[in-house]
mmCIF file of C-alpha atoms in Angstrom:
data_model
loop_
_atom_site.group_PDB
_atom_site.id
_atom_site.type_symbol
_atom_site.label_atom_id
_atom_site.label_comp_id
_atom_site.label_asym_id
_atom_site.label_seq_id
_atom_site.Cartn_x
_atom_site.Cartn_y
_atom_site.Cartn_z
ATOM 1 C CA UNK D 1 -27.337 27.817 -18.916
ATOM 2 C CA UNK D 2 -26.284 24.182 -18.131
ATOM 3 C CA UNK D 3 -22.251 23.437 -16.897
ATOM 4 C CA UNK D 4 -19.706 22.515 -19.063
ATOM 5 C CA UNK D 5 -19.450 18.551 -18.802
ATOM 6 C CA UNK D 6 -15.056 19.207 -17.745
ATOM 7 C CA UNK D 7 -16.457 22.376 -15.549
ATOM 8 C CA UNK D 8 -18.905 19.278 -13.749
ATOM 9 C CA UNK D 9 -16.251 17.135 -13.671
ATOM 10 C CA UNK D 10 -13.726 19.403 -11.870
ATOM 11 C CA UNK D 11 -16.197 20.675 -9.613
ATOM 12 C CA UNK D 12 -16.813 16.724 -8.431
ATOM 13 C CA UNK D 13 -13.323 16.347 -8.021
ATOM 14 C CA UNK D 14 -13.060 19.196 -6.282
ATOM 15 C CA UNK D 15 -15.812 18.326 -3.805
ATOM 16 C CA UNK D 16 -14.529 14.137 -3.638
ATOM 17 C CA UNK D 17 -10.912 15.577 -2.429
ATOM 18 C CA UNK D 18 -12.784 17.795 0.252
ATOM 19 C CA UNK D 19 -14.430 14.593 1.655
ATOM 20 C CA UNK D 20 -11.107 12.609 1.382
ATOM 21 C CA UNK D 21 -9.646 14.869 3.476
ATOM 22 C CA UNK D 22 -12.424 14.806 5.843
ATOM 23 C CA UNK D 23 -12.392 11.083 5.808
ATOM 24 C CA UNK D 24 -8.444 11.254 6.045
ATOM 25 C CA UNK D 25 -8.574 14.112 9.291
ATOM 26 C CA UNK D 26 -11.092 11.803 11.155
ATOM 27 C CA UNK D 27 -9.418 8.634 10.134
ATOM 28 C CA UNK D 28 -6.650 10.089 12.441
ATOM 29 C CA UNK D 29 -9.034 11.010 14.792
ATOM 30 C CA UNK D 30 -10.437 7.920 15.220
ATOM 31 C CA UNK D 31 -7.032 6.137 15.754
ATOM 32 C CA UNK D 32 -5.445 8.408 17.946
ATOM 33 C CA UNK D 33 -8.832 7.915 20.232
ATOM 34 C CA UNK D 34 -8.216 3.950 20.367
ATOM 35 C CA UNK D 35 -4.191 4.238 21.168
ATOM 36 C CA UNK D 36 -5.729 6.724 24.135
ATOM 37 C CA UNK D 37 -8.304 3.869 24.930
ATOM 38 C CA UNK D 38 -5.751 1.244 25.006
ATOM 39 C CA UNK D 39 -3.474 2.164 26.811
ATOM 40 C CA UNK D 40 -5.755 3.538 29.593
ATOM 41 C CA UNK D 41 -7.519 0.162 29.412
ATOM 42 C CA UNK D 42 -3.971 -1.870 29.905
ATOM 43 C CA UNK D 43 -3.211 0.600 32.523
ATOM 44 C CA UNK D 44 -5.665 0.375 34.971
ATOM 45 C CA UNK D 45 -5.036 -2.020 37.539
ATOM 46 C CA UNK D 46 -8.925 -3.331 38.626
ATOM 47 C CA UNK D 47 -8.495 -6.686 36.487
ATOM 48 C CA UNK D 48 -12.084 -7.371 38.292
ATOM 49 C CA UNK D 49 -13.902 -4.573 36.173
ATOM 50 C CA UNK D 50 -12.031 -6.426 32.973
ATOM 51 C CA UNK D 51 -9.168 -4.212 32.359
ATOM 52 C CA UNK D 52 -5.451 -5.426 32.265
ATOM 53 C CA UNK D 53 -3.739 -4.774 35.199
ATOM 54 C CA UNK D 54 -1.093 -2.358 34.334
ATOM 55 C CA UNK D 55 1.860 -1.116 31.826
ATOM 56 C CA UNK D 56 5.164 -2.636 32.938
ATOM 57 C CA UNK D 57 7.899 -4.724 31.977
ATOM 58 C CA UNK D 58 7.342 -7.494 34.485
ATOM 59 C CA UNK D 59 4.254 -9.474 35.489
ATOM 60 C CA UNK D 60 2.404 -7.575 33.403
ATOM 61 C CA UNK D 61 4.929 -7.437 30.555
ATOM 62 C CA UNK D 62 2.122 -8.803 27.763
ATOM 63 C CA UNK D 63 -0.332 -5.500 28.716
ATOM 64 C CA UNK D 64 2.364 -3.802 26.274
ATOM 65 C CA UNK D 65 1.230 -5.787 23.410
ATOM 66 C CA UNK D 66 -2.156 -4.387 22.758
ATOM 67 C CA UNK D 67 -1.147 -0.904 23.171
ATOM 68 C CA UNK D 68 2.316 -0.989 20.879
ATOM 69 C CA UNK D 69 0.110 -2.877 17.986
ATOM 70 C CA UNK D 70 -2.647 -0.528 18.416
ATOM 71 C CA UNK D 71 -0.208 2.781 18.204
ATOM 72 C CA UNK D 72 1.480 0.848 15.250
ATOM 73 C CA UNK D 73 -0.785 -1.177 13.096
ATOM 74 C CA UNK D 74 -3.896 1.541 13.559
ATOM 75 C CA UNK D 75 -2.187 4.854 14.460
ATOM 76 C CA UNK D 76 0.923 4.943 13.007
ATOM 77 C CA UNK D 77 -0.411 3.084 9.357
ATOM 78 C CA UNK D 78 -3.331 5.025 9.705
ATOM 79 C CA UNK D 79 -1.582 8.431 9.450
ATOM 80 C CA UNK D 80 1.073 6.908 6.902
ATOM 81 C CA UNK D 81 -1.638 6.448 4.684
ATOM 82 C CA UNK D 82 -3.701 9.353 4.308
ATOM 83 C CA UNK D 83 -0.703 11.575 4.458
ATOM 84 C CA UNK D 84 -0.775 12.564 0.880
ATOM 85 C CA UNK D 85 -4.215 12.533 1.261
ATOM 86 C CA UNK D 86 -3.980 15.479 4.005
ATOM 87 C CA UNK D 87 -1.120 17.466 3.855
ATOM 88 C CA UNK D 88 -1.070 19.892 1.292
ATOM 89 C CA UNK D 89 2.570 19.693 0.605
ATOM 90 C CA UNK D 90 4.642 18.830 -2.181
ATOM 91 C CA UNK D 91 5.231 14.864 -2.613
ATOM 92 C CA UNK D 92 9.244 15.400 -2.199
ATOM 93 C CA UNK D 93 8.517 16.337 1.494
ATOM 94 C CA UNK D 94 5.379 14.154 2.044
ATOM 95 C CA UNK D 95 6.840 11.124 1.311
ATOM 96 C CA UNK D 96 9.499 10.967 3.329
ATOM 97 C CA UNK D 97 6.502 11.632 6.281
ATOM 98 C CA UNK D 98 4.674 8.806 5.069
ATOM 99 C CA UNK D 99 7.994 6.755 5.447
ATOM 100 C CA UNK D 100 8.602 7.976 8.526
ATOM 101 C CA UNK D 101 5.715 6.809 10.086
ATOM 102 C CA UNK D 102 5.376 3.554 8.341
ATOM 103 C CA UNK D 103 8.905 3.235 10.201
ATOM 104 C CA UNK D 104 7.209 4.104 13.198
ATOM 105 C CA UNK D 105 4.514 1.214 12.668
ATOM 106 C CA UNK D 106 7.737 -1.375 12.089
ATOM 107 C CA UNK D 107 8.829 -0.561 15.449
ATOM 108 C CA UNK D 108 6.240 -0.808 17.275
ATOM 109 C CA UNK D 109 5.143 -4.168 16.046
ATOM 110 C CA UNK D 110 8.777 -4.926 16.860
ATOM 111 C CA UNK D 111 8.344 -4.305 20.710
ATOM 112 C CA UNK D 112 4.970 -5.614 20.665
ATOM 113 C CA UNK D 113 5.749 -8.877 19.434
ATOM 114 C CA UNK D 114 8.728 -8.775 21.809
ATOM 115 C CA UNK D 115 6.335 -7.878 24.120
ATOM 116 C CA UNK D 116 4.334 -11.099 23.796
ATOM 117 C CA UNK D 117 7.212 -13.412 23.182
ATOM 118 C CA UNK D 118 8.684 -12.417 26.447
ATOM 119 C CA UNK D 119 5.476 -13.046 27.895
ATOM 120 C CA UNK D 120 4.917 -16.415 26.921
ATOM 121 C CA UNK D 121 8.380 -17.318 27.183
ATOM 122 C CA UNK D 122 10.219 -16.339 30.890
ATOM 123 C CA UNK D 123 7.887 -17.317 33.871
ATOM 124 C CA UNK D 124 8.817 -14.070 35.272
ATOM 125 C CA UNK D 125 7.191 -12.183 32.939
ATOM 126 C CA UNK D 126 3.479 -12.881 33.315
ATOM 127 C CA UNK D 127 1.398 -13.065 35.900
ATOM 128 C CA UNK D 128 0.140 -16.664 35.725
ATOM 129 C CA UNK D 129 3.474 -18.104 36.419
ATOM 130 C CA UNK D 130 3.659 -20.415 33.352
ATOM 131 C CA UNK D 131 4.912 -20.578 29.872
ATOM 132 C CA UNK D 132 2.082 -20.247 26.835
ATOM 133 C CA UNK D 133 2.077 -20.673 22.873
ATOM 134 C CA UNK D 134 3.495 -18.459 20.924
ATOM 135 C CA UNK D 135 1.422 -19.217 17.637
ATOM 136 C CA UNK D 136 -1.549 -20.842 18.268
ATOM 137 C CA UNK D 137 -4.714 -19.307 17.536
ATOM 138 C CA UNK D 138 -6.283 -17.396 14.159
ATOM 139 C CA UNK D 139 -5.399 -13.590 15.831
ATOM 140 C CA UNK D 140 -1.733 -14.960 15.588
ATOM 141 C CA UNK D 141 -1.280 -16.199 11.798
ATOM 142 C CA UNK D 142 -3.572 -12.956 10.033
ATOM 143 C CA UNK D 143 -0.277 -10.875 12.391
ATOM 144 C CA UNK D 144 1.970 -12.752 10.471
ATOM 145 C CA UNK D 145 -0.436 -11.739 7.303
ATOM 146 C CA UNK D 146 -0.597 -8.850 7.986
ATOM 147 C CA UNK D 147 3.605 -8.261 9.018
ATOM 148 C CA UNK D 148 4.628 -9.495 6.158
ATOM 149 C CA UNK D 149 2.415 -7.240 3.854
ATOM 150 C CA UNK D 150 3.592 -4.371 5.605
ATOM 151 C CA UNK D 151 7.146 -5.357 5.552
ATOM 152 C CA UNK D 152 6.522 -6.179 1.741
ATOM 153 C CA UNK D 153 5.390 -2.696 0.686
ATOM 154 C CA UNK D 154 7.434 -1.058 3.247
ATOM 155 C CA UNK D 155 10.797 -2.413 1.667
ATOM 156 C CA UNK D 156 9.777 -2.596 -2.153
ATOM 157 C CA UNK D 157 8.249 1.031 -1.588
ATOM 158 C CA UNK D 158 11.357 2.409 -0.059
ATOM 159 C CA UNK D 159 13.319 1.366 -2.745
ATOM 160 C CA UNK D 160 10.975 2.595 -5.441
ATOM 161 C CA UNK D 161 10.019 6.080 -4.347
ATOM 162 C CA UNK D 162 12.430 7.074 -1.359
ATOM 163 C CA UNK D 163 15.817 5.647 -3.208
ATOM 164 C CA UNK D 164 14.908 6.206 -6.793
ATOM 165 C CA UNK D 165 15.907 2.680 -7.847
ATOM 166 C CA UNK D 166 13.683 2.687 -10.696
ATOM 167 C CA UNK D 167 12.788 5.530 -13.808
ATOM 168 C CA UNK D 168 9.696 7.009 -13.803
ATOM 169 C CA UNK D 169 7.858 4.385 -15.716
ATOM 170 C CA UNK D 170 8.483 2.217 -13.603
ATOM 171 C CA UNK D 171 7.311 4.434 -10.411
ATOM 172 C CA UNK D 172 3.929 4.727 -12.318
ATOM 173 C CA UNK D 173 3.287 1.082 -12.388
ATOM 174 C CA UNK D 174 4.537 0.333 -9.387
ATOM 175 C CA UNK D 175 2.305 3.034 -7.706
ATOM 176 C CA UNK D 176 -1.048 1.462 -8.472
ATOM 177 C CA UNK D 177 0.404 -2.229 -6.736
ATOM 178 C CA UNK D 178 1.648 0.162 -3.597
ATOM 179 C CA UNK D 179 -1.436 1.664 -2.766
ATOM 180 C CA UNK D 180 -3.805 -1.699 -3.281
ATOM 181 C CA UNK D 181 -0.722 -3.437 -0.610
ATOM 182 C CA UNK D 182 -1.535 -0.737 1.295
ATOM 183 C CA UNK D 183 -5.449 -1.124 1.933
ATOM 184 C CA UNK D 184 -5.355 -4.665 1.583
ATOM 185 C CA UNK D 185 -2.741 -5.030 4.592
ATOM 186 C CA UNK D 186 -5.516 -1.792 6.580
ATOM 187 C CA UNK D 187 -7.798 -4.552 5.549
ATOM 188 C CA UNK D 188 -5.626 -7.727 7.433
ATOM 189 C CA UNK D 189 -4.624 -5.213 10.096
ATOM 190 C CA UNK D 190 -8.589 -5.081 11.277
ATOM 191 C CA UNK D 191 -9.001 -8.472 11.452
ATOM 192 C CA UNK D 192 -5.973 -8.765 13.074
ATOM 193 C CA UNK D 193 -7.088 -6.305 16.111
ATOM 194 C CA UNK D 194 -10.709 -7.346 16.527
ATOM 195 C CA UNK D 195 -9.548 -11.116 16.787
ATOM 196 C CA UNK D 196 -6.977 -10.429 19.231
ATOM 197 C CA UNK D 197 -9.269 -7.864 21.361
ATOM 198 C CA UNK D 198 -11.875 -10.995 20.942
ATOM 199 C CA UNK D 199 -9.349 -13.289 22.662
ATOM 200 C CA UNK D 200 -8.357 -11.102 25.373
ATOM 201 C CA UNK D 201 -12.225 -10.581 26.089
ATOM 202 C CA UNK D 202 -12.741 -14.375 26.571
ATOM 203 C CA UNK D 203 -9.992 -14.661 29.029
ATOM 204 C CA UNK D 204 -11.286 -11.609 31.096
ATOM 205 C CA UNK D 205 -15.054 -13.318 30.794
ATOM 206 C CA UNK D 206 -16.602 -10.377 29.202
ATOM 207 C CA UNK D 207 -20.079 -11.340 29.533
ATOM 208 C CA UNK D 208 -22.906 -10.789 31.754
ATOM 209 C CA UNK D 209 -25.089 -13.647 33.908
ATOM 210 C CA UNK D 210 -28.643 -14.271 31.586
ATOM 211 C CA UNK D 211 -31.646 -15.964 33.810
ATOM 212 C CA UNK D 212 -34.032 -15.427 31.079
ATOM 213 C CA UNK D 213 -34.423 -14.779 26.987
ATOM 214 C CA UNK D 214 -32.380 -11.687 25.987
ATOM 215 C CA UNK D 215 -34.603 -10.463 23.954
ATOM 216 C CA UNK D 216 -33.539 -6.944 24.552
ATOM 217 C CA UNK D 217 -29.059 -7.281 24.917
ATOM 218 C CA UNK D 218 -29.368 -2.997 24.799
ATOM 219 C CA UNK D 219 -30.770 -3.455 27.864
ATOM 220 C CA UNK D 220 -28.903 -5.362 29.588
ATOM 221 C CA UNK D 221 -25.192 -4.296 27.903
ATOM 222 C CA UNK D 222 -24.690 -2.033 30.994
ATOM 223 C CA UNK D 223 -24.006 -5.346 33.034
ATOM 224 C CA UNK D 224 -20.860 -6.012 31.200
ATOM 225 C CA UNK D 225 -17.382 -4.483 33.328
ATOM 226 C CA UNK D 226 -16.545 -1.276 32.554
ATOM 227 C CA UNK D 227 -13.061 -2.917 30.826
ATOM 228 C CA UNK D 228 -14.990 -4.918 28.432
ATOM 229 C CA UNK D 229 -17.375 -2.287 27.577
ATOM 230 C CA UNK D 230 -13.879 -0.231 27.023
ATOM 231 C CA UNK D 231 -12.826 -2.960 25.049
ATOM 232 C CA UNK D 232 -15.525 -2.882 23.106
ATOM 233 C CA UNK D 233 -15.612 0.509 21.863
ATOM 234 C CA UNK D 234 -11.685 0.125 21.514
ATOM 235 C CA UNK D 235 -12.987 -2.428 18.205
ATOM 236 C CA UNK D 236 -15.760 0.547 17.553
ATOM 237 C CA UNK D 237 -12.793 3.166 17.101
ATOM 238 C CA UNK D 238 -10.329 0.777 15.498
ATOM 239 C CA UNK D 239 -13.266 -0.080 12.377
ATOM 240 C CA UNK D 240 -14.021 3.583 12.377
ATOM 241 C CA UNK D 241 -10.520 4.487 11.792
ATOM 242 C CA UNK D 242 -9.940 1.964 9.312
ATOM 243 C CA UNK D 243 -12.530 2.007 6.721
ATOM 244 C CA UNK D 244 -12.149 6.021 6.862
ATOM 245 C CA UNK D 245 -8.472 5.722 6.073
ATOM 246 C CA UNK D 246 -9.394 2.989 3.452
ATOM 247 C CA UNK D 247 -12.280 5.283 1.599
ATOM 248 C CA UNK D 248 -9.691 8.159 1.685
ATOM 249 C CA UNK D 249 -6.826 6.647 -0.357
ATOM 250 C CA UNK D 250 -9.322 4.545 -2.451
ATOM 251 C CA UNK D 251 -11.387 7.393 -3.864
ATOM 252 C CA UNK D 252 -8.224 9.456 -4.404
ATOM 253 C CA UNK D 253 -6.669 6.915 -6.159
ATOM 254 C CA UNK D 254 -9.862 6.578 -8.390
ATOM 255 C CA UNK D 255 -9.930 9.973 -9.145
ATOM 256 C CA UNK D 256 -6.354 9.704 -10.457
ATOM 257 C CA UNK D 257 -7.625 6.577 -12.112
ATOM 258 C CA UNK D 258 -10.328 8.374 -14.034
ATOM 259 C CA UNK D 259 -8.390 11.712 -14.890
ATOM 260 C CA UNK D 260 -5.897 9.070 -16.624
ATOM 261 C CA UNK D 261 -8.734 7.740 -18.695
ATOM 262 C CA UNK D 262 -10.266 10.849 -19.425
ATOM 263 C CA UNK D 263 -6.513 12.076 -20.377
ATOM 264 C CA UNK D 264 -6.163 8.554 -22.661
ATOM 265 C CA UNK D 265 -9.452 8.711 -24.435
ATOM 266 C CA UNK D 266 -8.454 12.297 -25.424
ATOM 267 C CA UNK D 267 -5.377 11.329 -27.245
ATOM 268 C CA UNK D 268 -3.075 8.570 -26.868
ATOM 269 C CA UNK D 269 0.105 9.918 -28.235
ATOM 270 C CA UNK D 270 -0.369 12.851 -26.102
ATOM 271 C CA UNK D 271 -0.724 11.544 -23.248
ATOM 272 C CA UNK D 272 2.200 9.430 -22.789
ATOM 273 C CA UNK D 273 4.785 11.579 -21.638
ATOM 274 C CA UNK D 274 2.510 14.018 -19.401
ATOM 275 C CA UNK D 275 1.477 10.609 -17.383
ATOM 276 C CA UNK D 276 5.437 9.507 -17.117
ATOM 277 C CA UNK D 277 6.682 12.623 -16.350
ATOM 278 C CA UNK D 278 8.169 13.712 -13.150
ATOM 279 C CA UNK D 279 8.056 17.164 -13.764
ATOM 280 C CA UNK D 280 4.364 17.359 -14.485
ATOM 281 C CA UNK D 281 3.733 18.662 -10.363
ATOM 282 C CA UNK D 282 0.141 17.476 -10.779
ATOM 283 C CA UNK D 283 0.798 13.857 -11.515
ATOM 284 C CA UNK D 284 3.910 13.660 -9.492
ATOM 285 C CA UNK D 285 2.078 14.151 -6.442
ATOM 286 C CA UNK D 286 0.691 10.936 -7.044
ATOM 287 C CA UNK D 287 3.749 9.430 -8.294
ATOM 288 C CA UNK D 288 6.724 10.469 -6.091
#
């Protein structure tokens, strides 16, 4: 005897919010891995095998930069955004996680960009003895993007859902605008970090010498420093992180999506007030 078409259905669910949370555990994975990788990168003093030179707040006072955005913008967001994806508790106590660590990601772009500034700014805080541009390149203006996304949904999202400054209506339209802020700044966040690990990789002349056609780079990629190879699988980790926190939270919010249709096409005047309702616990995990 053939399933029920709603017994189908809920078994599909069931199985799409196992792989969520999957995608959501390795997400986290992923960017704890490259925060490791940074920082172990900008730590190690051999500049001549294309790492940084060191974490400290004098000549080497820009090393902090890459390592506070990647703990931030990949780390930090990361986990803020599959948390209601992963942690099976109620939305009252979840959300004020998720805010917690999108606070964490606001402070560490904070010192990070202070981190830079300083760098460019005071002769005495980088190594090459001279003053350089602050806003220059195409890595600097998708930051600013990409800051002022996350400040966006981060201020509008604490006064929606953490102080209650709208009814519940309003919470279920804002939702839907939240979470596609969310993944579009994930989205400016990636270009963000591979264009800025791109720069730093063409000032520490990651590259090997080629006296004939390289016809074969897989054989030859073991030339590279042992910092830019580092480098490079930093970007590997950071994309991997990424686009599994981005299929988490976009597959769970299309499942929420098409349990609201389902609900609609059922019966209209029904549905109203089980969709609006805060004290439906199904719906206001989504919603609170």
């Amino acid at each position: 005897m053939s399933d029920h078409p709603s017994s189908l259905s809920l078994r599909a669910r069931s199985e799409s919010c196992y792989i969520q949370q999957w995608c959501a555990g390795l997400a986290i994975c992923f960017a704890t891995a490259a925060v490791i990788m940074t920082a172990y990168w900008a730590n190690n003093t051999d500049k001549s095998k294309g790492f940084l030179g060191g974490l400290n707040w004098g000549k080497s006072t820009f090393n902090w930069h890459p390592v506070l955005m990647v703990s931030g913008l990949v780390f930090a967001l990361v986990v803020s955004t599959v948390s209601f994806t992963i942690i099976p508790l109620p939305s009252s106590y979840v959300k004020y996680f998720h805010a917690f660590f999108h606070t964490a990601t606001i402070v560490c772009i904070c010192i990070g960009i202070s981190a830079v500034a300083t760098s460019n700014n005071f002769l005495s805080k980088n190594s090459e003895g001279k003053y350089g541009a602050d806003l220059w390149s195409l890595h600097s203006i998708a930051g600013i993007i990409a800051i002022c996304l996350l400040a966006q949904n981060y201020v509008v999202g604490a006064v929606v859902f953490i102080f209650n400054a709208v009814n519940t209506v309003g919470k279920v339209t804002y939702l839907p605008n939240h979470n596609a802020l969310g993944v579009i700044t994930l989205t400016v966040v990636l270009g963000t970090i591979l264009s800025g690990l791109m720069e730093v990789a063409e000032e520490l002349e990651c590259e090997y010498a080629v006296t004939r056609p390289d016809t074969d780079p897989a054989l030859s990629y073991y030339l590279l420093s042992s910092g830019c190879q580092l480098l490079n699988g930093i970007g590997i980790v950071v994309i991997a992180a990424i686009c599994l926190a981005m299929y988490a939270v976009l597959t769970k919010q299309q499942n929420w999506e098409s349990e609201a249709e389902r609900l609609n096409n059922t019966s209209k005047a029904e549905i109203v007030e089980p969709i609006i309702s805060v004290d439906d616990k199904e719906h206001d995990k989504e919603v609170i």
